PDB file of C-alpha atoms in Angstrom:
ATOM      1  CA  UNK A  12       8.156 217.696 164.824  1.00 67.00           C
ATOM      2  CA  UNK A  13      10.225 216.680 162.030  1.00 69.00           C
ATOM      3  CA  UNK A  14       9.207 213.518 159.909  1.00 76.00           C
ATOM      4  CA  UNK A  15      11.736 210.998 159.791  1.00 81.00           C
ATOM      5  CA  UNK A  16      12.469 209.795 156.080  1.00 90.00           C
ATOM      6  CA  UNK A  17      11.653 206.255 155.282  1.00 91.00           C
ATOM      7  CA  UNK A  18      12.448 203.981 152.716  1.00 94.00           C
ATOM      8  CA  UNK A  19      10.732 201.075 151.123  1.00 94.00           C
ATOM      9  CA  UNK A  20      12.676 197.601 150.856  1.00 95.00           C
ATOM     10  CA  UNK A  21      13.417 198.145 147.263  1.00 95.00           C
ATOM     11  CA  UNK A  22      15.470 201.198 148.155  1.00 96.00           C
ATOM     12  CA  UNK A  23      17.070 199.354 150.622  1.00 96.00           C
ATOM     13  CA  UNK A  24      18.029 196.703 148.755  1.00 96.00           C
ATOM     14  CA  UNK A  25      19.082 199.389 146.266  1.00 96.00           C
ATOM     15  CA  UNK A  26      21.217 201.260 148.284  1.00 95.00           C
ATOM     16  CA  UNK A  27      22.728 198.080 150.048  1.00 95.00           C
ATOM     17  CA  UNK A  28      23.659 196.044 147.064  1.00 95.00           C
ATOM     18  CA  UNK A  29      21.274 193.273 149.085  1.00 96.00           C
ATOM     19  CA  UNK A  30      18.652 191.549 147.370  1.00 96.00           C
ATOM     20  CA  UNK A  31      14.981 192.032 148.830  1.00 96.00           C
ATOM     21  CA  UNK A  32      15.068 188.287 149.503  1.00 96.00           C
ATOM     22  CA  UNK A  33      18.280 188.604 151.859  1.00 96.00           C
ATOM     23  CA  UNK A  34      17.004 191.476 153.650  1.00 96.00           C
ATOM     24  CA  UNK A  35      13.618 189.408 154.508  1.00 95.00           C
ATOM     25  CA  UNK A  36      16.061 186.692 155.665  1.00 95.00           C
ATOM     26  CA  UNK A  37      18.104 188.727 157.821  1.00 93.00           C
ATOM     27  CA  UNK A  38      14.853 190.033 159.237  1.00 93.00           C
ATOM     28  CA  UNK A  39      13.475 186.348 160.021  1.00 93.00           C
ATOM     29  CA  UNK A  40      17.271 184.943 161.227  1.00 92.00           C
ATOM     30  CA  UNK A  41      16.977 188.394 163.593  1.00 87.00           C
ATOM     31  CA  UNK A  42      20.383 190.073 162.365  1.00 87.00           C
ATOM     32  CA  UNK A  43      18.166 193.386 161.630  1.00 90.00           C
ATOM     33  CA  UNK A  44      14.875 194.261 163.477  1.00 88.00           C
ATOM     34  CA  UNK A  45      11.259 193.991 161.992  1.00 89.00           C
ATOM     35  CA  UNK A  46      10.554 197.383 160.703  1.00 90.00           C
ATOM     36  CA  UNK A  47       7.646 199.298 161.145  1.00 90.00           C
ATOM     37  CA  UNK A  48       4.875 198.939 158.861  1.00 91.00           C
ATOM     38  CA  UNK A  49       2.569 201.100 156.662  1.00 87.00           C
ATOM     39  CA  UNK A  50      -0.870 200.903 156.496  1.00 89.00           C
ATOM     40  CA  UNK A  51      -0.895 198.624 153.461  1.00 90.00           C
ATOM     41  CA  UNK A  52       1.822 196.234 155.621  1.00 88.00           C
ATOM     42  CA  UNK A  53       4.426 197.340 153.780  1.00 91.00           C
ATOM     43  CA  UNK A  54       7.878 197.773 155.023  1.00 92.00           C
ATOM     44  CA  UNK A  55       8.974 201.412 155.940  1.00 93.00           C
ATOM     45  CA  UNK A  56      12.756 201.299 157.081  1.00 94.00           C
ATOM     46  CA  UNK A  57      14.057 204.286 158.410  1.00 93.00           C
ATOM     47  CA  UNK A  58      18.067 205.287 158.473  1.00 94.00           C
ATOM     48  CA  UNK A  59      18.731 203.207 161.576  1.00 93.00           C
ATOM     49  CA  UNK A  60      17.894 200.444 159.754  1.00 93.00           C
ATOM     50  CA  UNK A  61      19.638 201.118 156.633  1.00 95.00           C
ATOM     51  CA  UNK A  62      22.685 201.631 159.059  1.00 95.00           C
ATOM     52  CA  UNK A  63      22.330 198.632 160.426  1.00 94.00           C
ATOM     53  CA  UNK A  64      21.753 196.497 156.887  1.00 95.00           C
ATOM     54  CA  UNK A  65      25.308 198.493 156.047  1.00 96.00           C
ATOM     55  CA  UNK A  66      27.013 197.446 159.403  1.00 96.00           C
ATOM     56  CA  UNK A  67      25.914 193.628 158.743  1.00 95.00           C
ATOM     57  CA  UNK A  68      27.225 193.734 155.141  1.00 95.00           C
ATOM     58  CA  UNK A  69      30.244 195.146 156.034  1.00 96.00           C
ATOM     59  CA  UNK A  70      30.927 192.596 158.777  1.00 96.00           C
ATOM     60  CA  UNK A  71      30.077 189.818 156.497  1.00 94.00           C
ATOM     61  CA  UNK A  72      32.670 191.359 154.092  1.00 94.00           C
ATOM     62  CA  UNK A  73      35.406 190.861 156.423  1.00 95.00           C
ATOM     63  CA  UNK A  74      34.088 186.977 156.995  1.00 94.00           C
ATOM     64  CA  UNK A  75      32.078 187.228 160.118  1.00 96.00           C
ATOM     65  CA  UNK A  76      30.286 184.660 160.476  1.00 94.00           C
ATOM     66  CA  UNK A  77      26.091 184.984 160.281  1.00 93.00           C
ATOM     67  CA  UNK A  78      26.079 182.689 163.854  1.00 95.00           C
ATOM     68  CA  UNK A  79      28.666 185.741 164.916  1.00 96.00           C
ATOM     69  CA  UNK A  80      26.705 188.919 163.645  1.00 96.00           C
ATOM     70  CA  UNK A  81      23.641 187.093 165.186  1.00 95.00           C
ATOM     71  CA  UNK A  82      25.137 187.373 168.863  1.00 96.00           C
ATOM     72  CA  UNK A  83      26.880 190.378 167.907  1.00 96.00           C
ATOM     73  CA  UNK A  84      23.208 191.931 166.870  1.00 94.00           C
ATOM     74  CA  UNK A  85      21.629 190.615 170.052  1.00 94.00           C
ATOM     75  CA  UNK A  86      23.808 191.882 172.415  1.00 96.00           C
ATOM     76  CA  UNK A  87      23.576 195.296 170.360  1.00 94.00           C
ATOM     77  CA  UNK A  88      19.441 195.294 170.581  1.00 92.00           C
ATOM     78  CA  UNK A  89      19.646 194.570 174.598  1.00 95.00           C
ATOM     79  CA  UNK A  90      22.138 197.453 174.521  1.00 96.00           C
ATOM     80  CA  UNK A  91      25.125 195.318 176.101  1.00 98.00           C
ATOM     81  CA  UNK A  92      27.363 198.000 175.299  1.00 97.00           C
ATOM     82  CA  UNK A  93      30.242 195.298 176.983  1.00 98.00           C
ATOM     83  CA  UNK A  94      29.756 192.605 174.464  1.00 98.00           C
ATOM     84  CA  UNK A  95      29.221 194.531 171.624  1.00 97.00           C
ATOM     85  CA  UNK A  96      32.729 196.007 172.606  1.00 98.00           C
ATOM     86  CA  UNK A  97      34.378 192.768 173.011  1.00 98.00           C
ATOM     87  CA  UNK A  98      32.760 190.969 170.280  1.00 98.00           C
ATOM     88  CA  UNK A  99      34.138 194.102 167.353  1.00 98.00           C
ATOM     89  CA  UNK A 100      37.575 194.002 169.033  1.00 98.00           C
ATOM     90  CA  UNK A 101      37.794 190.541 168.764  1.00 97.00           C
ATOM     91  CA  UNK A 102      36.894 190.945 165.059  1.00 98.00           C
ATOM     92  CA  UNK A 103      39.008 193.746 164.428  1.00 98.00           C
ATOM     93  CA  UNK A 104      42.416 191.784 166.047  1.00 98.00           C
ATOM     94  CA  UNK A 105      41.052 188.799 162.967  1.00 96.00           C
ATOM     95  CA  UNK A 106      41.140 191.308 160.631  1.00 97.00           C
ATOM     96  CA  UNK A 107      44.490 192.987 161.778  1.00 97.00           C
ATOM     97  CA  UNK A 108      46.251 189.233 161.155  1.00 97.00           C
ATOM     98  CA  UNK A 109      44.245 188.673 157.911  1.00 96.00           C
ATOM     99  CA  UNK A 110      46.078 192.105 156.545  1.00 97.00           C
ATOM    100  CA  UNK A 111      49.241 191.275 157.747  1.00 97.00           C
ATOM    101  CA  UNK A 112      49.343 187.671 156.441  1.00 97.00           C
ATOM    102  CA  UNK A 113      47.934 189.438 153.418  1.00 97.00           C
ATOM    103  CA  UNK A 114      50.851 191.870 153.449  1.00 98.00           C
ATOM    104  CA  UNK A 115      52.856 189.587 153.583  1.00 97.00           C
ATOM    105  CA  UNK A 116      51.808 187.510 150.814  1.00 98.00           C
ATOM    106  CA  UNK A 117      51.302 190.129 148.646  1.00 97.00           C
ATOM    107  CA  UNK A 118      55.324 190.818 149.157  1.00 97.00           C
ATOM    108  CA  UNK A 119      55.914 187.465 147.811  1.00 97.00           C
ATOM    109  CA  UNK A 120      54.172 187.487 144.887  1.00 97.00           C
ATOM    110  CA  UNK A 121      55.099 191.388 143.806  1.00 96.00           C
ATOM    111  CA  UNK A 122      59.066 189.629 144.477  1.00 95.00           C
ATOM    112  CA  UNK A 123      57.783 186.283 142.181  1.00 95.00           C
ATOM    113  CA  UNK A 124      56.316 189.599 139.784  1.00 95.00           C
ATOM    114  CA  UNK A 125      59.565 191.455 139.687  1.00 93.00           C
ATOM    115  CA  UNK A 126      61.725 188.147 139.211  1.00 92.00           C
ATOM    116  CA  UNK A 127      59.232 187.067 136.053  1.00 92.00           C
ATOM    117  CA  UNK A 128      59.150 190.533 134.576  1.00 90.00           C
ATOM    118  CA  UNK A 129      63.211 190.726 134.768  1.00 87.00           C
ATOM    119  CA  UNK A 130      63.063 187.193 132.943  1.00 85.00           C
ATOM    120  CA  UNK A 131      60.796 188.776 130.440  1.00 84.00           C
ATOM    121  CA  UNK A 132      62.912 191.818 129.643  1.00 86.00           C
ATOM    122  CA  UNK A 133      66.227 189.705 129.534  1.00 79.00           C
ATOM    123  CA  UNK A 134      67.853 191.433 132.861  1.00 70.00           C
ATOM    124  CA  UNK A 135      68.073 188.074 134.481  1.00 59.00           C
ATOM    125  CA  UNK A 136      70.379 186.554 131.755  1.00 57.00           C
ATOM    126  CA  UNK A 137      74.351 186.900 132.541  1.00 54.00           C
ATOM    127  CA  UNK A 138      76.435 187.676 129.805  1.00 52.00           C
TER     128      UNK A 138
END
């Protein structure tokens, strides 16, 4: 039987960019799972749950909201494969429109760019 590798939180927090603190609070608000304990009560978090603290951050990233990855974790710990599904393709649409209105804006100011750096240079002048 192969041991699974654990981690402590300080790794976690390590390899997540997450302080310790925000890790205990995602614990107690219920966005990751209480992790198994060692015999001295301290945390021992597996890969799952490093996966998971990953997953979260990334979905805050693109603006989830904590109320949001709260339902979304719920629905993933009663294995409501449905919701889970409905809830990331939902999300992913709101992050489609984000990058195009992004796009978008990002045109306009590489055009603003352009017109400034043709000011700059003297281009724009007529003779």
């Amino acid at each position: 039987m192969k041991i699974e590798e654990t981690f402590t939180i300080a790794e976690i927090s390590q390899k997540t960019g997450l302080s310790q603190d925000t890790i205990r609070y995602y614990e107690k608000i219920k966005l990751l799972p209480s992790p198994k304990r060692s015999r001295n009560g301290q945390r021992e978090y597996v890969q799952l749950d490093l996966d998971r603290v990953l997953f979260v951050t990334h979905l805050k990233r693109t603006h989830m909201l904590l109320k949001k990855i709260q339902e979304y974790m719920k629905y993933s710990f009663e294995k409501n494969d449905d919701q889970c599904y409905n809830m990331l393709d939902e999300h992913k649409n709101k992050i489609e429109a984000q990058i195009t209105e992004m796009l978008a804006t990002l045109d306009i100011l590489n055009y603003k760019l352009n017109h400034f750096q043709e000011i700059k240079t003297g281009k724009h002048m007529k003779p």
